[in-house]
PDB file of N, CA and C in Angstrom:
ATOM      1  N   MET A   1    -126.233  12.675 -15.436  1.00  0.00           N
ATOM      2  CA  MET A   1    -125.542  13.034 -14.226  1.00  0.00           C
ATOM      3  C   MET A   1    -124.094  13.378 -14.562  1.00  0.00           C
ATOM      4  N   PRO A   2    -123.583  14.570 -14.137  1.00  0.00           N
ATOM      5  CA  PRO A   2    -122.208  14.965 -14.479  1.00  0.00           C
ATOM      6  C   PRO A   2    -121.205  14.122 -13.716  1.00  0.00           C
ATOM      7  N   PRO A   3    -120.010  13.945 -14.312  1.00  0.00           N
ATOM      8  CA  PRO A   3    -118.984  13.153 -13.613  1.00  0.00           C
ATOM      9  C   PRO A   3    -118.577  13.868 -12.331  1.00  0.00           C
ATOM     10  N   SER A   4    -118.326  13.083 -11.324  1.00  0.00           N
ATOM     11  CA  SER A   4    -117.971  13.672 -10.036  1.00  0.00           C
ATOM     12  C   SER A   4    -116.482  13.967  -9.985  1.00  0.00           C
ATOM     13  N   SER A   5    -116.136  14.991  -9.224  1.00  0.00           N
ATOM     14  CA  SER A   5    -114.727  15.360  -9.053  1.00  0.00           C
ATOM     15  C   SER A   5    -114.131  14.513  -7.938  1.00  0.00           C
ATOM     16  N   PRO A   6    -112.790  14.417  -7.861  1.00  0.00           N
ATOM     17  CA  PRO A   6    -112.164  13.645  -6.779  1.00  0.00           C
ATOM     18  C   PRO A   6    -112.561  14.170  -5.407  1.00  0.00           C
ATOM     19  N   ALA A   7    -112.753  15.487  -5.295  1.00  0.00           N
ATOM     20  CA  ALA A   7    -113.145  16.048  -4.005  1.00  0.00           C
ATOM     21  C   ALA A   7    -114.558  15.612  -3.650  1.00  0.00           C
ATOM     22  N   ALA A   8    -115.416  15.482  -4.671  1.00  0.00           N
ATOM     23  CA  ALA A   8    -116.792  15.084  -4.419  1.00  0.00           C
ATOM     24  C   ALA A   8    -116.871  13.610  -4.062  1.00  0.00           C
ATOM     25  N   ASP A   9    -115.921  12.790  -4.540  1.00  0.00           N
ATOM     26  CA  ASP A   9    -115.913  11.365  -4.250  1.00  0.00           C
ATOM     27  C   ASP A   9    -115.657  11.092  -2.774  1.00  0.00           C
ATOM     28  N   ARG A  10    -114.943  11.959  -2.131  1.00  0.00           N
ATOM     29  CA  ARG A  10    -114.649  11.759  -0.718  1.00  0.00           C
ATOM     30  C   ARG A  10    -115.843  12.267   0.092  1.00  0.00           C
ATOM     31  N   SER A  11    -116.379  11.409   0.828  1.00  0.00           N
ATOM     32  CA  SER A  11    -117.525  11.849   1.630  1.00  0.00           C
ATOM     33  C   SER A  11    -117.021  12.606   2.842  1.00  0.00           C
ATOM     34  N   SER A  12    -117.811  13.552   3.299  1.00  0.00           N
ATOM     35  CA  SER A  12    -117.407  14.350   4.443  1.00  0.00           C
ATOM     36  C   SER A  12    -117.548  13.567   5.738  1.00  0.00           C
ATOM     37  N   SER A  13    -118.111  12.380   5.671  1.00  0.00           N
ATOM     38  CA  SER A  13    -118.309  11.593   6.881  1.00  0.00           C
ATOM     39  C   SER A  13    -117.027  10.910   7.347  1.00  0.00           C
ATOM     40  N   SER A  14    -116.064  10.700   6.459  1.00  0.00           N
ATOM     41  CA  SER A  14    -114.825  10.031   6.888  1.00  0.00           C
ATOM     42  C   SER A  14    -113.665  11.015   6.813  1.00  0.00           C
ATOM     43  N   PRO A  15    -112.787  10.998   7.821  1.00  0.00           N
ATOM     44  CA  PRO A  15    -111.641  11.905   7.812  1.00  0.00           C
ATOM     45  C   PRO A  15    -110.630  11.502   6.742  1.00  0.00           C
ATOM     46  N   PRO A  16    -109.799  12.439   6.297  1.00  0.00           N
ATOM     47  CA  PRO A  16    -108.789  12.085   5.290  1.00  0.00           C
ATOM     48  C   PRO A  16    -107.812  11.072   5.869  1.00  0.00           C
ATOM     49  N   ARG A  17    -107.344  10.181   5.020  1.00  0.00           N
ATOM     50  CA  ARG A  17    -106.409   9.159   5.472  1.00  0.00           C
ATOM     51  C   ARG A  17    -104.992   9.700   5.389  1.00  0.00           C
ATOM     52  N   LEU A  18    -104.211   9.386   6.382  1.00  0.00           N
ATOM     53  CA  LEU A  18    -102.840   9.859   6.464  1.00  0.00           C
ATOM     54  C   LEU A  18    -101.880   8.686   6.573  1.00  0.00           C
ATOM     55  N   GLY A  19    -100.621   8.969   6.314  1.00  0.00           N
ATOM     56  CA  GLY A  19     -99.573   7.960   6.498  1.00  0.00           C
ATOM     57  C   GLY A  19     -99.729   6.792   5.550  1.00  0.00           C
ATOM     58  N   ALA A  20     -99.614   5.580   6.079  1.00  0.00           N
ATOM     59  CA  ALA A  20     -99.651   4.379   5.250  1.00  0.00           C
ATOM     60  C   ALA A  20    -101.023   4.172   4.627  1.00  0.00           C
ATOM     61  N   GLU A  21    -102.061   4.772   5.200  1.00  0.00           N
ATOM     62  CA  GLU A  21    -103.409   4.602   4.679  1.00  0.00           C
ATOM     63  C   GLU A  21    -103.708   5.545   3.511  1.00  0.00           C
ATOM     64  N   ALA A  22    -102.860   6.505   3.255  1.00  0.00           N
ATOM     65  CA  ALA A  22    -103.125   7.515   2.226  1.00  0.00           C
ATOM     66  C   ALA A  22    -103.211   6.866   0.857  1.00  0.00           C
ATOM     67  N   ASP A  23    -103.932   7.543  -0.021  1.00  0.00           N
ATOM     68  CA  ASP A  23    -104.095   7.056  -1.388  1.00  0.00           C
ATOM     69  C   ASP A  23    -102.885   7.430  -2.226  1.00  0.00           C
ATOM     70  N   VAL A  24    -101.756   6.797  -1.961  1.00  0.00           N
ATOM     71  CA  VAL A  24    -100.541   7.034  -2.724  1.00  0.00           C
ATOM     72  C   VAL A  24    -100.289   5.801  -3.562  1.00  0.00           C
ATOM     73  N   PRO A  25    -100.272   5.954  -4.874  1.00  0.00           N
ATOM     74  CA  PRO A  25    -100.026   4.779  -5.709  1.00  0.00           C
ATOM     75  C   PRO A  25     -98.634   4.216  -5.448  1.00  0.00           C
ATOM     76  N   ALA A  26     -98.531   2.910  -5.545  1.00  0.00           N
ATOM     77  CA  ALA A  26     -97.252   2.245  -5.312  1.00  0.00           C
ATOM     78  C   ALA A  26     -96.204   2.730  -6.310  1.00  0.00           C
ATOM     79  N   SER A  27     -96.631   3.158  -7.479  1.00  0.00           N
ATOM     80  CA  SER A  27     -95.684   3.614  -8.494  1.00  0.00           C
ATOM     81  C   SER A  27     -95.088   4.972  -8.168  1.00  0.00           C
ATOM     82  N   ALA A  28     -95.624   5.665  -7.150  1.00  0.00           N
ATOM     83  CA  ALA A  28     -95.103   6.986  -6.798  1.00  0.00           C
ATOM     84  C   ALA A  28     -93.686   6.884  -6.242  1.00  0.00           C
ATOM     85  N   GLY A  29     -93.303   5.743  -5.741  1.00  0.00           N
ATOM     86  CA  GLY A  29     -91.944   5.537  -5.259  1.00  0.00           C
ATOM     87  C   GLY A  29     -91.643   6.283  -3.975  1.00  0.00           C
ATOM     88  N   LEU A  30     -92.636   6.580  -3.195  1.00  0.00           N
ATOM     89  CA  LEU A  30     -92.436   7.298  -1.943  1.00  0.00           C
ATOM     90  C   LEU A  30     -92.058   6.310  -0.851  1.00  0.00           C
ATOM     91  N   ASP A  31     -90.870   6.450  -0.344  1.00  0.00           N
ATOM     92  CA  ASP A  31     -90.421   5.643   0.787  1.00  0.00           C
ATOM     93  C   ASP A  31     -90.313   6.580   1.974  1.00  0.00           C
ATOM     94  N   LEU A  32     -91.365   6.626   2.770  1.00  0.00           N
ATOM     95  CA  LEU A  32     -91.427   7.587   3.862  1.00  0.00           C
ATOM     96  C   LEU A  32     -90.352   7.348   4.906  1.00  0.00           C
ATOM     97  N   ASP A  33     -89.989   6.096   5.140  1.00  0.00           N
ATOM     98  CA  ASP A  33     -88.920   5.807   6.106  1.00  0.00           C
ATOM     99  C   ASP A  33     -87.585   6.363   5.619  1.00  0.00           C
ATOM    100  N   ALA A  34     -87.309   6.208   4.333  1.00  0.00           N
ATOM    101  CA  ALA A  34     -86.061   6.740   3.777  1.00  0.00           C
ATOM    102  C   ALA A  34     -86.078   8.261   3.812  1.00  0.00           C
ATOM    103  N   LEU A  35     -87.220   8.844   3.493  1.00  0.00           N
ATOM    104  CA  LEU A  35     -87.352  10.297   3.524  1.00  0.00           C
ATOM    105  C   LEU A  35     -87.158  10.821   4.946  1.00  0.00           C
ATOM    106  N   ALA A  36     -87.753  10.167   5.922  1.00  0.00           N
ATOM    107  CA  ALA A  36     -87.596  10.575   7.320  1.00  0.00           C
ATOM    108  C   ALA A  36     -86.141  10.444   7.757  1.00  0.00           C
ATOM    109  N   GLY A  37     -85.475   9.392   7.310  1.00  0.00           N
ATOM    110  CA  GLY A  37     -84.060   9.205   7.639  1.00  0.00           C
ATOM    111  C   GLY A  37     -83.196  10.304   7.049  1.00  0.00           C
ATOM    112  N   ARG A  38     -83.454  10.676   5.801  1.00  0.00           N
ATOM    113  CA  ARG A  38     -82.687  11.758   5.159  1.00  0.00           C
ATOM    114  C   ARG A  38     -82.945  13.085   5.840  1.00  0.00           C
ATOM    115  N   LEU A  39     -84.194  13.324   6.225  1.00  0.00           N
ATOM    116  CA  LEU A  39     -84.548  14.563   6.908  1.00  0.00           C
ATOM    117  C   LEU A  39     -83.848  14.637   8.269  1.00  0.00           C
ATOM    118  N   ALA A  40     -83.844  13.542   9.012  1.00  0.00           N
ATOM    119  CA  ALA A  40     -83.183  13.511  10.322  1.00  0.00           C
ATOM    120  C   ALA A  40     -81.681  13.745  10.169  1.00  0.00           C
ATOM    121  N   ALA A  41     -81.081  13.162   9.137  1.00  0.00           N
ATOM    122  CA  ALA A  41     -79.649  13.356   8.909  1.00  0.00           C
ATOM    123  C   ALA A  41     -79.345  14.808   8.581  1.00  0.00           C
ATOM    124  N   ARG A  42     -80.187  15.437   7.782  1.00  0.00           N
ATOM    125  CA  ARG A  42     -79.968  16.844   7.422  1.00  0.00           C
ATOM    126  C   ARG A  42     -80.147  17.753   8.633  1.00  0.00           C
ATOM    127  N   VAL A  43     -81.127  17.478   9.471  1.00  0.00           N
ATOM    128  CA  VAL A  43     -81.326  18.261  10.693  1.00  0.00           C
ATOM    129  C   VAL A  43     -80.103  18.124  11.586  1.00  0.00           C
ATOM    130  N   ALA A  44     -79.559  16.921  11.714  1.00  0.00           N
ATOM    131  CA  ALA A  44     -78.352  16.708  12.523  1.00  0.00           C
ATOM    132  C   ALA A  44     -77.175  17.503  11.960  1.00  0.00           C
ATOM    133  N   GLU A  45     -77.038  17.550  10.627  1.00  0.00           N
ATOM    134  CA  GLU A  45     -75.970  18.344  10.001  1.00  0.00           C
ATOM    135  C   GLU A  45     -76.127  19.828  10.329  1.00  0.00           C
ATOM    136  N   LEU A  46     -77.345  20.337  10.234  1.00  0.00           N
ATOM    137  CA  LEU A  46     -77.592  21.748  10.508  1.00  0.00           C
ATOM    138  C   LEU A  46     -77.318  22.096  11.969  1.00  0.00           C
ATOM    139  N   ILE A  47     -77.667  21.197  12.864  1.00  0.00           N
ATOM    140  CA  ILE A  47     -77.386  21.422  14.286  1.00  0.00           C
ATOM    141  C   ILE A  47     -75.884  21.463  14.517  1.00  0.00           C
ATOM    142  N   GLU A  48     -75.145  20.560  13.899  1.00  0.00           N
ATOM    143  CA  GLU A  48     -73.684  20.535  14.056  1.00  0.00           C
ATOM    144  C   GLU A  48     -73.054  21.798  13.472  1.00  0.00           C
ATOM    145  N   GLU A  49     -73.557  22.258  12.319  1.00  0.00           N
ATOM    146  CA  GLU A  49     -73.044  23.493  11.729  1.00  0.00           C
ATOM    147  C   GLU A  49     -73.281  24.676  12.653  1.00  0.00           C
ATOM    148  N   ALA A  50     -74.428  24.698  13.318  1.00  0.00           N
ATOM    149  CA  ALA A  50     -74.744  25.799  14.229  1.00  0.00           C
ATOM    150  C   ALA A  50     -73.825  25.776  15.449  1.00  0.00           C
ATOM    151  N   ARG A  51     -73.400  24.593  15.860  1.00  0.00           N
ATOM    152  CA  ARG A  51     -72.510  24.468  17.023  1.00  0.00           C
ATOM    153  C   ARG A  51     -71.068  24.798  16.680  1.00  0.00           C
ATOM    154  N   THR A  52     -70.684  24.609  15.436  1.00  0.00           N
ATOM    155  CA  THR A  52     -69.309  24.817  15.011  1.00  0.00           C
ATOM    156  C   THR A  52     -69.095  26.298  14.709  1.00  0.00           C
ATOM    157  N   PRO A  53     -68.161  26.944  15.409  1.00  0.00           N
ATOM    158  CA  PRO A  53     -67.936  28.363  15.119  1.00  0.00           C
ATOM    159  C   PRO A  53     -67.321  28.523  13.723  1.00  0.00           C
ATOM    160  N   PRO A  54     -67.585  29.644  13.081  1.00  0.00           N
ATOM    161  CA  PRO A  54     -67.001  29.854  11.755  1.00  0.00           C
ATOM    162  C   PRO A  54     -65.482  29.979  11.876  1.00  0.00           C
ATOM    163  N   PRO A  55     -64.765  29.611  10.843  1.00  0.00           N
ATOM    164  CA  PRO A  55     -63.301  29.714  10.903  1.00  0.00           C
ATOM    165  C   PRO A  55     -62.862  31.170  11.019  1.00  0.00           C
ATOM    166  N   LEU A  56     -61.713  31.355  11.632  1.00  0.00           N
ATOM    167  CA  LEU A  56     -61.155  32.700  11.759  1.00  0.00           C
ATOM    168  C   LEU A  56     -60.770  33.223  10.384  1.00  0.00           C
ATOM    169  N   LEU A  57     -60.832  34.531  10.227  1.00  0.00           N
ATOM    170  CA  LEU A  57     -60.459  35.168   8.967  1.00  0.00           C
ATOM    171  C   LEU A  57     -59.002  35.598   9.017  1.00  0.00           C
ATOM    172  N   ASP A  58     -58.317  35.488   7.896  1.00  0.00           N
ATOM    173  CA  ASP A  58     -56.987  36.084   7.813  1.00  0.00           C
ATOM    174  C   ASP A  58     -57.165  37.547   7.391  1.00  0.00           C
ATOM    175  N   LEU A  59     -56.047  38.262   7.230  1.00  0.00           N
ATOM    176  CA  LEU A  59     -56.113  39.679   6.883  1.00  0.00           C
ATOM    177  C   LEU A  59     -56.871  39.897   5.579  1.00  0.00           C
ATOM    178  N   ASP A  60     -56.585  39.086   4.581  1.00  0.00           N
ATOM    179  CA  ASP A  60     -57.278  39.221   3.295  1.00  0.00           C
ATOM    180  C   ASP A  60     -58.771  38.943   3.432  1.00  0.00           C
ATOM    181  N   GLY A  61     -59.114  37.933   4.230  1.00  0.00           N
ATOM    182  CA  GLY A  61     -60.523  37.595   4.423  1.00  0.00           C
ATOM    183  C   GLY A  61     -61.284  38.711   5.114  1.00  0.00           C
ATOM    184  N   ALA A  62     -60.659  39.316   6.129  1.00  0.00           N
ATOM    185  CA  ALA A  62     -61.299  40.442   6.819  1.00  0.00           C
ATOM    186  C   ALA A  62     -61.463  41.619   5.861  1.00  0.00           C
ATOM    187  N   ALA A  63     -60.443  41.878   5.045  1.00  0.00           N
ATOM    188  CA  ALA A  63     -60.523  42.975   4.080  1.00  0.00           C
ATOM    189  C   ALA A  63     -61.625  42.716   3.050  1.00  0.00           C
ATOM    190  N   ARG A  64     -61.739  41.466   2.585  1.00  0.00           N
ATOM    191  CA  ARG A  64     -62.796  41.130   1.623  1.00  0.00           C
ATOM    192  C   ARG A  64     -64.175  41.308   2.245  1.00  0.00           C
ATOM    193  N   ARG A  65     -64.323  40.859   3.498  1.00  0.00           N
ATOM    194  CA  ARG A  65     -65.634  40.980   4.161  1.00  0.00           C
ATOM    195  C   ARG A  65     -66.035  42.442   4.317  1.00  0.00           C
ATOM    196  N   LEU A  66     -65.058  43.299   4.615  1.00  0.00           N
ATOM    197  CA  LEU A  66     -65.333  44.719   4.796  1.00  0.00           C
ATOM    198  C   LEU A  66     -65.312  45.496   3.478  1.00  0.00           C
ATOM    199  N   ASN A  67     -64.848  44.839   2.420  1.00  0.00           N
ATOM    200  CA  ASN A  67     -64.725  45.469   1.106  1.00  0.00           C
ATOM    201  C   ASN A  67     -63.785  46.677   1.167  1.00  0.00           C
ATOM    202  N   VAL A  68     -62.650  46.467   1.839  1.00  0.00           N
ATOM    203  CA  VAL A  68     -61.625  47.500   1.961  1.00  0.00           C
ATOM    204  C   VAL A  68     -60.268  46.856   1.696  1.00  0.00           C
ATOM    205  N   SER A  69     -59.227  47.670   1.678  1.00  0.00           N
ATOM    206  CA  SER A  69     -57.878  47.145   1.473  1.00  0.00           C
ATOM    207  C   SER A  69     -57.339  46.552   2.780  1.00  0.00           C
ATOM    208  N   THR A  70     -56.283  45.771   2.650  1.00  0.00           N
ATOM    209  CA  THR A  70     -55.649  45.211   3.845  1.00  0.00           C
ATOM    210  C   THR A  70     -55.035  46.326   4.697  1.00  0.00           C
ATOM    211  N   ARG A  71     -54.574  47.393   4.054  1.00  0.00           N
ATOM    212  CA  ARG A  71     -54.027  48.528   4.823  1.00  0.00           C
ATOM    213  C   ARG A  71     -55.099  49.178   5.697  1.00  0.00           C
ATOM    214  N   THR A  72     -56.311  49.242   5.183  1.00  0.00           N
ATOM    215  CA  THR A  72     -57.403  49.805   5.971  1.00  0.00           C
ATOM    216  C   THR A  72     -57.693  48.920   7.182  1.00  0.00           C
ATOM    217  N   VAL A  73     -57.688  47.611   6.984  1.00  0.00           N
ATOM    218  CA  VAL A  73     -57.902  46.696   8.112  1.00  0.00           C
ATOM    219  C   VAL A  73     -56.783  46.869   9.132  1.00  0.00           C
ATOM    220  N   GLU A  74     -55.540  46.983   8.668  1.00  0.00           N
ATOM    221  CA  GLU A  74     -54.425  47.194   9.591  1.00  0.00           C
ATOM    222  C   GLU A  74     -54.597  48.491  10.384  1.00  0.00           C
ATOM    223  N   ALA A  75     -55.102  49.530   9.739  1.00  0.00           N
ATOM    224  CA  ALA A  75     -55.339  50.794  10.430  1.00  0.00           C
ATOM    225  C   ALA A  75     -56.464  50.651  11.459  1.00  0.00           C
ATOM    226  N   LEU A  76     -57.500  49.894  11.117  1.00  0.00           N
ATOM    227  CA  LEU A  76     -58.593  49.653  12.064  1.00  0.00           C
ATOM    228  C   LEU A  76     -58.107  48.875  13.282  1.00  0.00           C
ATOM    229  N   VAL A  77     -57.195  47.939  13.060  1.00  0.00           N
ATOM    230  CA  VAL A  77     -56.602  47.182  14.174  1.00  0.00           C
ATOM    231  C   VAL A  77     -55.761  48.114  15.036  1.00  0.00           C
ATOM    232  N   ALA A  78     -54.937  48.953  14.398  1.00  0.00           N
ATOM    233  CA  ALA A  78     -54.075  49.885  15.137  1.00  0.00           C
ATOM    234  C   ALA A  78     -54.908  50.868  15.965  1.00  0.00           C
ATOM    235  N   ASP A  79     -56.087  51.243  15.455  1.00  0.00           N
ATOM    236  CA  ASP A  79     -56.972  52.175  16.165  1.00  0.00           C
ATOM    237  C   ASP A  79     -57.834  51.470  17.212  1.00  0.00           C
ATOM    238  N   GLY A  80     -57.729  50.151  17.297  1.00  0.00           N
ATOM    239  CA  GLY A  80     -58.513  49.398  18.269  1.00  0.00           C
ATOM    240  C   GLY A  80     -59.955  49.177  17.862  1.00  0.00           C
ATOM    241  N   GLU A  81     -60.265  49.396  16.599  1.00  0.00           N
ATOM    242  CA  GLU A  81     -61.636  49.225  16.106  1.00  0.00           C
ATOM    243  C   GLU A  81     -62.000  47.752  15.927  1.00  0.00           C
ATOM    244  N   ILE A  82     -61.013  46.956  15.516  1.00  0.00           N
ATOM    245  CA  ILE A  82     -61.240  45.525  15.302  1.00  0.00           C
ATOM    246  C   ILE A  82     -60.160  44.773  16.067  1.00  0.00           C
ATOM    247  N   PRO A  83     -60.550  43.860  16.964  1.00  0.00           N
ATOM    248  CA  PRO A  83     -59.537  43.094  17.691  1.00  0.00           C
ATOM    249  C   PRO A  83     -58.880  42.058  16.788  1.00  0.00           C
ATOM    250  N   VAL A  84     -57.623  41.783  17.071  1.00  0.00           N
ATOM    251  CA  VAL A  84     -56.881  40.794  16.303  1.00  0.00           C
ATOM    252  C   VAL A  84     -56.461  39.677  17.243  1.00  0.00           C
ATOM    253  N   ILE A  85     -56.421  38.475  16.722  1.00  0.00           N
ATOM    254  CA  ILE A  85     -55.963  37.310  17.479  1.00  0.00           C
ATOM    255  C   ILE A  85     -54.605  36.925  16.918  1.00  0.00           C
ATOM    256  N   ARG A  86     -53.609  36.876  17.784  1.00  0.00           N
ATOM    257  CA  ARG A  86     -52.271  36.474  17.342  1.00  0.00           C
ATOM    258  C   ARG A  86     -52.053  35.021  17.726  1.00  0.00           C
ATOM    259  N   ILE A  87     -51.644  34.248  16.769  1.00  0.00           N
ATOM    260  CA  ILE A  87     -51.413  32.815  16.974  1.00  0.00           C
ATOM    261  C   ILE A  87     -49.942  32.536  16.706  1.00  0.00           C
ATOM    262  N   GLY A  88     -49.288  31.888  17.648  1.00  0.00           N
ATOM    263  CA  GLY A  88     -47.876  31.540  17.492  1.00  0.00           C
ATOM    264  C   GLY A  88     -46.994  32.450  18.311  1.00  0.00           C
ATOM    265  N   THR A  89     -45.687  32.263  18.146  1.00  0.00           N
ATOM    266  CA  THR A  89     -44.721  33.051  18.910  1.00  0.00           C
ATOM    267  C   THR A  89     -44.244  34.239  18.091  1.00  0.00           C
ATOM    268  N   GLY A  90     -43.560  35.156  18.761  1.00  0.00           N
ATOM    269  CA  GLY A  90     -43.086  36.353  18.059  1.00  0.00           C
ATOM    270  C   GLY A  90     -44.262  37.190  17.613  1.00  0.00           C
ATOM    271  N   ARG A  91     -44.204  37.650  16.396  1.00  0.00           N
ATOM    272  CA  ARG A  91     -45.328  38.437  15.868  1.00  0.00           C
ATOM    273  C   ARG A  91     -46.549  37.564  15.666  1.00  0.00           C
ATOM    274  N   GLY A  92     -46.317  36.295  15.378  1.00  0.00           N
ATOM    275  CA  GLY A  92     -47.426  35.366  15.194  1.00  0.00           C
ATOM    276  C   GLY A  92     -48.226  35.638  13.941  1.00  0.00           C
ATOM    277  N   VAL A  93     -49.175  34.796  13.738  1.00  0.00           N
ATOM    278  CA  VAL A  93     -50.081  34.931  12.603  1.00  0.00           C
ATOM    279  C   VAL A  93     -51.308  35.678  13.107  1.00  0.00           C
ATOM    280  N   ARG A  94     -51.757  36.662  12.364  1.00  0.00           N
ATOM    281  CA  ARG A  94     -52.923  37.439  12.776  1.00  0.00           C
ATOM    282  C   ARG A  94     -54.190  36.840  12.179  1.00  0.00           C
ATOM    283  N   ARG A  95     -55.182  36.682  13.037  1.00  0.00           N
ATOM    284  CA  ARG A  95     -56.486  36.198  12.594  1.00  0.00           C
ATOM    285  C   ARG A  95     -57.568  37.077  13.206  1.00  0.00           C
ATOM    286  N   PHE A  96     -58.731  37.066  12.561  1.00  0.00           N
ATOM    287  CA  PHE A  96     -59.848  37.905  12.979  1.00  0.00           C
ATOM    288  C   PHE A  96     -61.074  37.036  13.200  1.00  0.00           C
ATOM    289  N   ASP A  97     -61.747  37.300  14.312  1.00  0.00           N
ATOM    290  CA  ASP A  97     -62.991  36.597  14.607  1.00  0.00           C
ATOM    291  C   ASP A  97     -64.082  37.195  13.715  1.00  0.00           C
ATOM    292  N   PRO A  98     -64.758  36.356  12.919  1.00  0.00           N
ATOM    293  CA  PRO A  98     -65.825  36.890  12.050  1.00  0.00           C
ATOM    294  C   PRO A  98     -66.895  37.653  12.829  1.00  0.00           C
ATOM    295  N   ALA A  99     -67.180  37.233  14.055  1.00  0.00           N
ATOM    296  CA  ALA A  99     -68.187  37.931  14.866  1.00  0.00           C
ATOM    297  C   ALA A  99     -67.715  39.354  15.201  1.00  0.00           C
ATOM    298  N   ALA A 100     -66.403  39.530  15.426  1.00  0.00           N
ATOM    299  CA  ALA A 100     -65.869  40.863  15.720  1.00  0.00           C
ATOM    300  C   ALA A 100     -65.953  41.754  14.483  1.00  0.00           C
ATOM    301  N   VAL A 101     -65.709  41.171  13.320  1.00  0.00           N
ATOM    302  CA  VAL A 101     -65.811  41.942  12.073  1.00  0.00           C
ATOM    303  C   VAL A 101     -67.267  42.354  11.846  1.00  0.00           C
ATOM    304  N   GLU A 102     -68.205  41.414  12.088  1.00  0.00           N
ATOM    305  CA  GLU A 102     -69.624  41.734  11.937  1.00  0.00           C
ATOM    306  C   GLU A 102     -70.053  42.796  12.944  1.00  0.00           C
ATOM    307  N   ALA A 103     -69.531  42.727  14.166  1.00  0.00           N
ATOM    308  CA  ALA A 103     -69.861  43.730  15.181  1.00  0.00           C
ATOM    309  C   ALA A 103     -69.360  45.109  14.748  1.00  0.00           C
ATOM    310  N   PHE A 104     -68.178  45.151  14.144  1.00  0.00           N
ATOM    311  CA  PHE A 104     -67.653  46.421  13.631  1.00  0.00           C
ATOM    312  C   PHE A 104     -68.599  46.985  12.571  1.00  0.00           C
ATOM    313  N   ILE A 105     -69.078  46.114  11.698  1.00  0.00           N
ATOM    314  CA  ILE A 105     -70.003  46.555  10.642  1.00  0.00           C
ATOM    315  C   ILE A 105     -71.274  47.123  11.274  1.00  0.00           C
ATOM    316  N   ARG A 106     -71.836  46.412  12.262  1.00  0.00           N
ATOM    317  CA  ARG A 106     -73.066  46.889  12.906  1.00  0.00           C
ATOM    318  C   ARG A 106     -72.841  48.218  13.621  1.00  0.00           C
ATOM    319  N   ARG A 107     -71.687  48.362  14.298  1.00  0.00           N
ATOM    320  CA  ARG A 107     -71.409  49.619  15.021  1.00  0.00           C
ATOM    321  C   ARG A 107     -71.282  50.808  14.085  1.00  0.00           C
ATOM    322  N   ASN A 108     -70.825  50.544  12.872  1.00  0.00           N
ATOM    323  CA  ASN A 108     -70.569  51.623  11.941  1.00  0.00           C
ATOM    324  C   ASN A 108     -71.593  51.745  10.824  1.00  0.00           C
ATOM    325  N   ALA A 109     -72.679  51.003  10.932  1.00  0.00           N
ATOM    326  CA  ALA A 109     -73.736  51.078   9.918  1.00  0.00           C
ATOM    327  C   ALA A 109     -74.453  52.419  10.045  1.00  0.00           C
ATOM    328  N   ARG A 110     -74.659  53.048   8.934  1.00  0.00           N
ATOM    329  CA  ARG A 110     -75.355  54.331   8.906  1.00  0.00           C
ATOM    330  C   ARG A 110     -76.479  54.246   7.905  1.00  0.00           C
ATOM    331  N   SER A 111     -77.617  54.793   8.275  1.00  0.00           N
ATOM    332  CA  SER A 111     -78.721  54.831   7.325  1.00  0.00           C
ATOM    333  C   SER A 111     -78.648  56.142   6.551  1.00  0.00           C
ATOM    334  N   LEU A 112     -79.080  56.062   5.320  1.00  0.00           N
ATOM    335  CA  LEU A 112     -79.039  57.260   4.466  1.00  0.00           C
ATOM    336  C   LEU A 112     -80.258  58.099   4.631  1.00  0.00           C
TER     337      LEU A 112
END
């Protein structure tokens, strides 16, 4: 009689065992409670990241995202193509909303 395979050892009359009943050797080191806790913590981190808006870009950051010079970004602002956020008094510090930069990219995307 040939040796039976692990799949053949399981009779089709009983359903597979799950959870604590599963055939997991103690040496496997699986701590399902710890794993579930780590998974829940990571899901909470991802949810918080999704709620947190991305930081505003400075002039250099906007230029890097668009792969253009800072002068080109300044010209796009002057033409009203990309809105700028001024923070502070006087001329203030200029910042760019990443969503506005992405919208500019989408508006100007051309297929070849």
